[in-house]
Tab-separated table of C-alpha atoms in Angstrom:
chain	number	residue	atom	x	y	z
A	652	UNK	CA	15.095	0.483	-40.348
A	653	UNK	CA	16.227	-2.569	-38.369
A	654	UNK	CA	18.288	-3.764	-41.340
A	655	UNK	CA	20.036	-0.383	-41.544
A	656	UNK	CA	20.791	-0.494	-37.802
A	657	UNK	CA	22.252	-4.011	-38.052
A	658	UNK	CA	24.397	-2.947	-41.016
A	659	UNK	CA	25.681	0.099	-39.087
A	660	UNK	CA	26.595	-2.046	-36.092
A	661	UNK	CA	28.417	-4.538	-38.304
A	662	UNK	CA	30.463	-1.840	-40.002
A	663	UNK	CA	31.283	0.202	-36.887
A	664	UNK	CA	31.979	-2.644	-34.431
A	665	UNK	CA	35.684	-3.267	-33.666
A	666	UNK	CA	37.092	-6.283	-35.482
A	667	UNK	CA	38.482	-8.784	-32.968
A	668	UNK	CA	37.581	-11.936	-34.875
A	669	UNK	CA	40.941	-13.507	-35.721
A	670	UNK	CA	40.629	-17.235	-35.203
A	671	UNK	CA	43.706	-17.437	-32.995
A	672	UNK	CA	42.405	-15.399	-30.069
A	673	UNK	CA	41.561	-17.408	-26.985
A	674	UNK	CA	38.284	-16.945	-25.123
A	675	UNK	CA	38.088	-13.801	-23.024
A	676	UNK	CA	41.362	-12.315	-24.300
A	677	UNK	CA	41.650	-8.530	-24.393
A	678	UNK	CA	42.824	-7.438	-27.824
A	679	UNK	CA	44.038	-3.911	-28.512
A	680	UNK	CA	43.534	-2.130	-31.824
A	681	UNK	CA	47.218	-2.594	-32.694
A	682	UNK	CA	46.942	-6.392	-32.635
A	683	UNK	CA	43.311	-6.762	-33.705
A	684	UNK	CA	43.972	-4.839	-36.909
A	685	UNK	CA	47.375	-5.944	-38.235
A	686	UNK	CA	48.592	-3.860	-41.168
A	687	UNK	CA	51.203	-4.196	-43.878
A	688	UNK	CA	51.609	-0.595	-45.069
A	689	UNK	CA	52.405	2.839	-43.746
A	690	UNK	CA	53.057	5.215	-46.614
A	691	UNK	CA	53.175	8.286	-44.378
A	692	UNK	CA	55.903	7.290	-41.948
A	693	UNK	CA	58.070	10.307	-42.681
A	694	UNK	CA	61.080	8.481	-44.139
A	695	UNK	CA	61.701	11.279	-46.668
A	696	UNK	CA	61.798	8.886	-49.605
A	697	UNK	CA	63.347	5.957	-47.741
A	698	UNK	CA	61.732	2.535	-47.321
A	699	UNK	CA	61.615	-0.327	-44.830
A	700	UNK	CA	60.337	-3.611	-46.272
A	701	UNK	CA	59.998	-6.841	-44.296
A	702	UNK	CA	59.385	-9.818	-46.559
A	703	UNK	CA	56.186	-11.831	-46.576
A	704	UNK	CA	56.203	-15.601	-46.996
A	705	UNK	CA	55.884	-16.095	-50.734
A	706	UNK	CA	57.070	-19.659	-51.403
A	707	UNK	CA	56.883	-21.214	-47.933
A	708	UNK	CA	54.867	-21.002	-44.731
A	709	UNK	CA	57.895	-21.225	-42.458
A	710	UNK	CA	58.698	-18.737	-39.759
A	711	UNK	CA	61.279	-16.425	-41.313
A	712	UNK	CA	62.774	-12.969	-41.041
A	713	UNK	CA	64.223	-10.833	-43.804
A	714	UNK	CA	64.182	-7.111	-44.548
A	715	UNK	CA	65.377	-4.765	-47.279
A	716	UNK	CA	65.923	-1.109	-46.361
A	717	UNK	CA	66.567	1.749	-48.782
A	718	UNK	CA	67.430	5.189	-47.449
A	719	UNK	CA	66.435	8.432	-49.135
A	720	UNK	CA	69.914	8.715	-50.668
A	721	UNK	CA	69.533	5.329	-52.385
A	722	UNK	CA	71.689	3.212	-50.056
A	723	UNK	CA	70.475	-0.338	-49.381
A	724	UNK	CA	70.767	-2.532	-46.299
A	725	UNK	CA	69.525	-6.118	-46.005
A	726	UNK	CA	68.875	-7.788	-42.657
A	727	UNK	CA	69.100	-11.593	-42.564
A	728	UNK	CA	67.045	-12.534	-45.652
A	729	UNK	CA	64.630	-15.334	-44.764
A	730	UNK	CA	64.435	-18.920	-45.960
A	731	UNK	CA	66.022	-20.361	-49.088
A	732	UNK	CA	62.614	-21.084	-50.623
A	733	UNK	CA	61.878	-17.341	-50.643
A	734	UNK	CA	65.237	-16.311	-52.116
A	735	UNK	CA	63.628	-15.361	-55.447
A	736	UNK	CA	61.399	-12.851	-53.657
A	737	UNK	CA	64.382	-11.409	-51.806
A	738	UNK	CA	66.450	-11.219	-55.000
A	739	UNK	CA	63.633	-9.481	-56.872
A	740	UNK	CA	63.312	-6.836	-54.163
A	741	UNK	CA	67.062	-6.181	-54.135
A	742	UNK	CA	67.096	-5.811	-57.925
A	743	UNK	CA	64.095	-3.482	-57.821
A	744	UNK	CA	66.121	-1.267	-55.500
A	745	UNK	CA	69.183	-1.068	-57.704
A	746	UNK	CA	70.897	-4.443	-57.280
A	747	UNK	CA	73.576	-3.157	-54.885
A	748	UNK	CA	73.547	-4.065	-51.181
A	749	UNK	CA	75.758	-1.652	-49.268
A	750	UNK	CA	75.495	-3.573	-45.988
A	751	UNK	CA	74.083	-7.040	-45.245
A	752	UNK	CA	73.521	-7.605	-41.519
A	753	UNK	CA	73.122	-11.089	-40.004
A	754	UNK	CA	71.595	-11.780	-36.597
A	755	UNK	CA	72.343	-15.528	-36.325
A	756	UNK	CA	72.870	-18.581	-38.498
A	757	UNK	CA	69.473	-20.281	-38.613
A	758	UNK	CA	67.972	-21.280	-41.959
A	759	UNK	CA	64.886	-19.067	-41.551
A	760	UNK	CA	67.204	-16.062	-41.306
A	761	UNK	CA	70.163	-16.821	-43.616
A	762	UNK	CA	68.747	-19.351	-46.088
A	763	UNK	CA	68.017	-16.622	-48.625
A	764	UNK	CA	71.526	-15.194	-48.311
A	765	UNK	CA	73.033	-18.665	-48.828
A	766	UNK	CA	70.960	-19.112	-51.993
A	767	UNK	CA	71.930	-15.720	-53.404
A	768	UNK	CA	75.629	-16.263	-52.709
A	769	UNK	CA	75.449	-19.727	-54.272
A	770	UNK	CA	73.288	-19.125	-57.340
A	771	UNK	CA	72.940	-15.371	-57.947
A	772	UNK	CA	76.254	-13.843	-56.931
A	773	UNK	CA	76.768	-12.280	-60.344
A	774	UNK	CA	73.327	-10.630	-60.320
A	775	UNK	CA	73.812	-8.455	-57.256
A	776	UNK	CA	76.708	-6.596	-55.691
A	777	UNK	CA	77.138	-7.052	-51.943
A	778	UNK	CA	79.660	-4.542	-50.636
A	779	UNK	CA	79.880	-5.714	-47.010
A	780	UNK	CA	78.489	-8.561	-44.897
A	781	UNK	CA	78.363	-8.035	-41.129
A	782	UNK	CA	78.069	-10.828	-38.566
A	783	UNK	CA	79.596	-12.380	-35.468
A	784	UNK	CA	79.195	-16.074	-34.679
A	785	UNK	CA	80.344	-17.955	-31.588
A	786	UNK	CA	82.971	-20.627	-32.123
A	787	UNK	CA	82.098	-23.671	-34.229
A	788	UNK	CA	82.639	-26.164	-31.399
A	789	UNK	CA	79.924	-24.414	-29.371
A	790	UNK	CA	77.445	-24.812	-32.248
A	791	UNK	CA	78.258	-28.507	-32.462
A	792	UNK	CA	77.671	-28.843	-28.740
A	793	UNK	CA	74.355	-26.994	-28.410
A	794	UNK	CA	72.641	-27.672	-31.750
A	795	UNK	CA	74.333	-30.416	-33.782
A	796	UNK	CA	71.108	-31.251	-35.620
A	797	UNK	CA	70.970	-27.831	-37.292
A	798	UNK	CA	74.617	-27.118	-37.901
A	799	UNK	CA	74.181	-27.819	-41.624
A	800	UNK	CA	72.910	-24.269	-42.137
A	801	UNK	CA	76.031	-22.807	-40.577
A	802	UNK	CA	78.183	-25.137	-42.671
A	803	UNK	CA	76.464	-24.009	-45.877
A	804	UNK	CA	76.819	-20.347	-44.986
A	805	UNK	CA	80.499	-20.684	-44.064
A	806	UNK	CA	81.191	-22.403	-47.394
A	807	UNK	CA	79.645	-19.490	-49.288
A	808	UNK	CA	81.389	-16.891	-47.154
A	809	UNK	CA	84.757	-18.612	-47.652
A	810	UNK	CA	84.569	-17.847	-51.379
A	811	UNK	CA	83.359	-14.278	-50.853
A	812	UNK	CA	86.007	-11.506	-50.988
A	813	UNK	CA	87.390	-11.655	-47.463
A	814	UNK	CA	87.991	-7.910	-47.253
A	815	UNK	CA	84.206	-7.445	-47.515
A	816	UNK	CA	83.480	-9.623	-44.478
A	817	UNK	CA	83.109	-7.864	-41.124
A	818	UNK	CA	82.874	-10.826	-38.780
A	819	UNK	CA	84.081	-9.612	-35.392
A	820	UNK	CA	81.338	-7.220	-34.350
A	821	UNK	CA	81.551	-5.694	-30.888
A	822	UNK	CA	78.931	-3.998	-28.770
A	823	UNK	CA	78.757	-0.332	-29.725
A	824	UNK	CA	80.286	-0.756	-33.186
A	825	UNK	CA	78.828	1.596	-35.766
A	826	UNK	CA	78.040	0.398	-39.273
A	827	UNK	CA	77.804	3.610	-41.263
A	828	UNK	CA	76.567	3.341	-44.830
A	829	UNK	CA	75.766	7.038	-45.201
A	830	UNK	CA	74.472	9.904	-43.088
A	831	UNK	CA	70.962	8.593	-43.861
A	832	UNK	CA	71.540	4.897	-43.090
A	833	UNK	CA	73.530	3.308	-40.265
A	834	UNK	CA	73.334	0.654	-37.554
A	835	UNK	CA	74.686	0.343	-34.032
A	836	UNK	CA	75.602	-3.107	-32.752
A	837	UNK	CA	73.787	-3.646	-29.447
A	838	UNK	CA	75.600	-6.773	-28.283
A	839	UNK	CA	78.179	-9.406	-28.984
A	840	UNK	CA	76.786	-12.955	-29.295
A	841	UNK	CA	76.280	-14.531	-25.874
A	842	UNK	CA	76.949	-18.237	-25.513
A	843	UNK	CA	74.403	-20.155	-23.461
A	844	UNK	CA	73.665	-23.857	-23.192
A	845	UNK	CA	69.915	-24.446	-23.191
A	846	UNK	CA	67.550	-25.363	-26.025
A	847	UNK	CA	67.316	-21.693	-27.066
A	848	UNK	CA	71.072	-21.174	-27.220
A	849	UNK	CA	71.582	-20.385	-30.919
A	850	UNK	CA	68.508	-18.152	-31.020
A	851	UNK	CA	69.870	-16.263	-28.015
A	852	UNK	CA	73.240	-15.800	-29.712
A	853	UNK	CA	71.547	-13.288	-32.033
A	854	UNK	CA	73.353	-10.020	-32.646
A	855	UNK	CA	70.843	-7.194	-32.215
A	856	UNK	CA	71.022	-3.901	-34.077
A	857	UNK	CA	69.708	-0.366	-33.676
A	858	UNK	CA	69.252	0.730	-37.294
A	859	UNK	CA	68.785	4.405	-38.136
A	860	UNK	CA	67.150	5.144	-41.487
A	861	UNK	CA	66.228	8.699	-42.429
A	862	UNK	CA	65.962	9.706	-38.785
A	863	UNK	CA	63.826	6.744	-37.678
A	864	UNK	CA	65.086	3.964	-35.412
A	865	UNK	CA	64.390	0.323	-36.255
A	866	UNK	CA	65.492	-2.087	-33.519
A	867	UNK	CA	66.282	-5.629	-34.682
A	868	UNK	CA	66.128	-8.384	-32.059
A	869	UNK	CA	66.564	-11.453	-34.272
A	870	UNK	CA	65.533	-14.480	-32.193
A	871	UNK	CA	66.826	-13.261	-28.831
A	872	UNK	CA	65.517	-15.266	-25.848
A	873	UNK	CA	64.319	-14.255	-22.415
A	874	UNK	CA	67.223	-15.359	-20.213
A	875	UNK	CA	70.058	-13.880	-22.278
A	876	UNK	CA	67.882	-10.875	-23.134
A	877	UNK	CA	67.522	-10.081	-19.422
A	878	UNK	CA	71.262	-10.417	-18.884
A	879	UNK	CA	72.037	-8.030	-21.717
A	880	UNK	CA	69.344	-5.571	-20.660
A	881	UNK	CA	70.751	-5.536	-17.114
A	882	UNK	CA	74.147	-4.748	-18.644
A	883	UNK	CA	72.646	-1.588	-20.119
A	884	UNK	CA	72.448	-2.338	-23.847
A	885	UNK	CA	69.056	-0.588	-24.070
A	886	UNK	CA	70.073	2.501	-22.124
A	887	UNK	CA	68.762	5.619	-23.861
A	888	UNK	CA	67.389	3.653	-26.801
A	889	UNK	CA	64.806	5.133	-29.179
A	890	UNK	CA	62.502	2.666	-30.892
A	891	UNK	CA	60.194	3.834	-33.659
A	892	UNK	CA	59.902	0.289	-35.021
A	893	UNK	CA	60.663	-2.948	-33.190
A	894	UNK	CA	61.097	-6.343	-34.831
A	895	UNK	CA	59.625	-8.657	-32.223
A	896	UNK	CA	61.987	-11.413	-31.109
A	897	UNK	CA	61.580	-14.946	-32.451
A	898	UNK	CA	58.685	-14.036	-34.756
A	899	UNK	CA	56.638	-12.649	-31.889
A	900	UNK	CA	56.591	-15.787	-29.787
A	901	UNK	CA	58.820	-17.265	-27.060
A	902	UNK	CA	61.468	-14.564	-27.369
A	903	UNK	CA	62.455	-11.851	-24.915
A	904	UNK	CA	60.170	-11.036	-21.996
A	905	UNK	CA	57.818	-8.177	-21.257
A	906	UNK	CA	60.451	-6.218	-19.335
A	907	UNK	CA	62.705	-6.125	-22.390
A	908	UNK	CA	59.884	-4.933	-24.640
A	909	UNK	CA	58.862	-2.325	-22.073
A	910	UNK	CA	62.439	-1.015	-21.945
A	911	UNK	CA	62.416	-0.679	-25.746
A	912	UNK	CA	59.150	1.271	-25.529
A	913	UNK	CA	58.303	0.733	-29.218
A	914	UNK	CA	55.996	3.055	-31.096
A	915	UNK	CA	55.271	0.301	-33.655
A	916	UNK	CA	55.870	-3.445	-33.750
A	917	UNK	CA	56.802	-5.719	-36.648
A	918	UNK	CA	55.760	-9.358	-36.470
A	919	UNK	CA	57.776	-11.539	-38.867
A	920	UNK	CA	55.169	-14.245	-38.611
A	921	UNK	CA	53.022	-16.216	-41.060
A	922	UNK	CA	49.277	-16.064	-40.481
A	923	UNK	CA	49.114	-19.458	-38.778
A	924	UNK	CA	51.644	-18.322	-36.176
A	925	UNK	CA	50.304	-14.812	-35.674
A	926	UNK	CA	46.813	-16.184	-35.095
A	927	UNK	CA	47.822	-19.142	-32.885
A	928	UNK	CA	45.673	-19.426	-29.775
A	929	UNK	CA	46.727	-19.834	-26.158
A	930	UNK	CA	45.745	-23.499	-26.198
A	931	UNK	CA	47.689	-24.392	-29.378
A	932	UNK	CA	49.310	-27.850	-29.214
A	933	UNK	CA	52.831	-26.625	-30.081
A	934	UNK	CA	53.341	-24.168	-27.253
A	935	UNK	CA	53.623	-21.065	-29.452
A	936	UNK	CA	53.477	-17.923	-27.327
A	937	UNK	CA	52.203	-15.392	-29.866
A	938	UNK	CA	49.078	-14.873	-27.774
A	939	UNK	CA	51.240	-13.868	-24.806
A	940	UNK	CA	53.209	-11.322	-26.826
A	941	UNK	CA	49.903	-9.849	-28.003
A	942	UNK	CA	48.903	-9.353	-24.379
A	943	UNK	CA	52.214	-7.598	-23.732
A	944	UNK	CA	51.813	-5.380	-26.790
A	945	UNK	CA	48.356	-4.453	-25.480
A	946	UNK	CA	50.025	-3.054	-22.365
A	947	UNK	CA	52.472	-0.909	-24.338
A	948	UNK	CA	51.754	2.308	-26.191
A	949	UNK	CA	52.046	0.636	-29.598
A	950	UNK	CA	50.446	2.488	-32.479
A	951	UNK	CA	50.548	-0.208	-35.175
A	952	UNK	CA	51.375	-3.890	-35.502
A	953	UNK	CA	52.762	-4.793	-38.919
A	954	UNK	CA	52.471	-8.502	-39.769
A	955	UNK	CA	54.316	-10.123	-42.686
A	956	UNK	CA	51.813	-12.974	-42.810
A	957	UNK	CA	49.414	-10.674	-44.655
A	958	UNK	CA	51.934	-9.376	-47.206
A	959	UNK	CA	55.200	-7.512	-47.532
A	960	UNK	CA	55.396	-4.940	-44.754
A	961	UNK	CA	56.176	-1.642	-46.481
A	962	UNK	CA	56.941	1.514	-44.473
A	963	UNK	CA	57.825	4.711	-46.359
């Protein structure tokens, strides 16, 4: 009888045993039980897929979306090492990308796109690429050590049909692929001059797919995020799914997330980052974002560290 009771307690007790949680932390169901699938999201045949880390353990962000009418949108694309995974997913969904959206030119966001443009251009058709980068001299000033990624991307884009490049995005611009798939540009890139400058130059998007809203924050930081929020970019926003800024750590602040009021959160984070504790030696702030998510009415936390996040 005692054995049966112990077994019942073990099965029914809430699972809050991820190694990354600090002592005494309050963990909500949405963060204690990260998931990778929701096959009943009501997308009417559409799909949202955020890519897991397959060939690297880097932080990265890449997503492939397919609407119910078969149109495909890619967001960023992840690191170069995972380009094969990205390419395979695009081919599985028809091999045609109707719109490729870029948040900012860091290797963990555009490395996969660079690799596809360089080595696989004849295998996929990319109809339009959307982006807006600050001027090159600003990049050289704020982040000279990482400008190689921007250089590589610009080389590939220079040989891409120029009429397919949409590189001067403005706040409020609509990117309409079909009546089932579109995106609204939330901001123009904001130039700042601290260590988070390029991350905070991210272009954010409000994507609508089969009636659901997916808000993309890229790697937006706290200071610029507050400025943009105070300028009203989130006014009236609906957020069924929110990609958490900077892989769920050290991005925008709680006020920004609260204004988004997300029903579900997507963490583009490998396991080691998602589970990092408060006292980690590298200063990762995933634990803090978990506390914030606990305070919001979030239904599910999807985490790419445990596999491709698939929402249908």
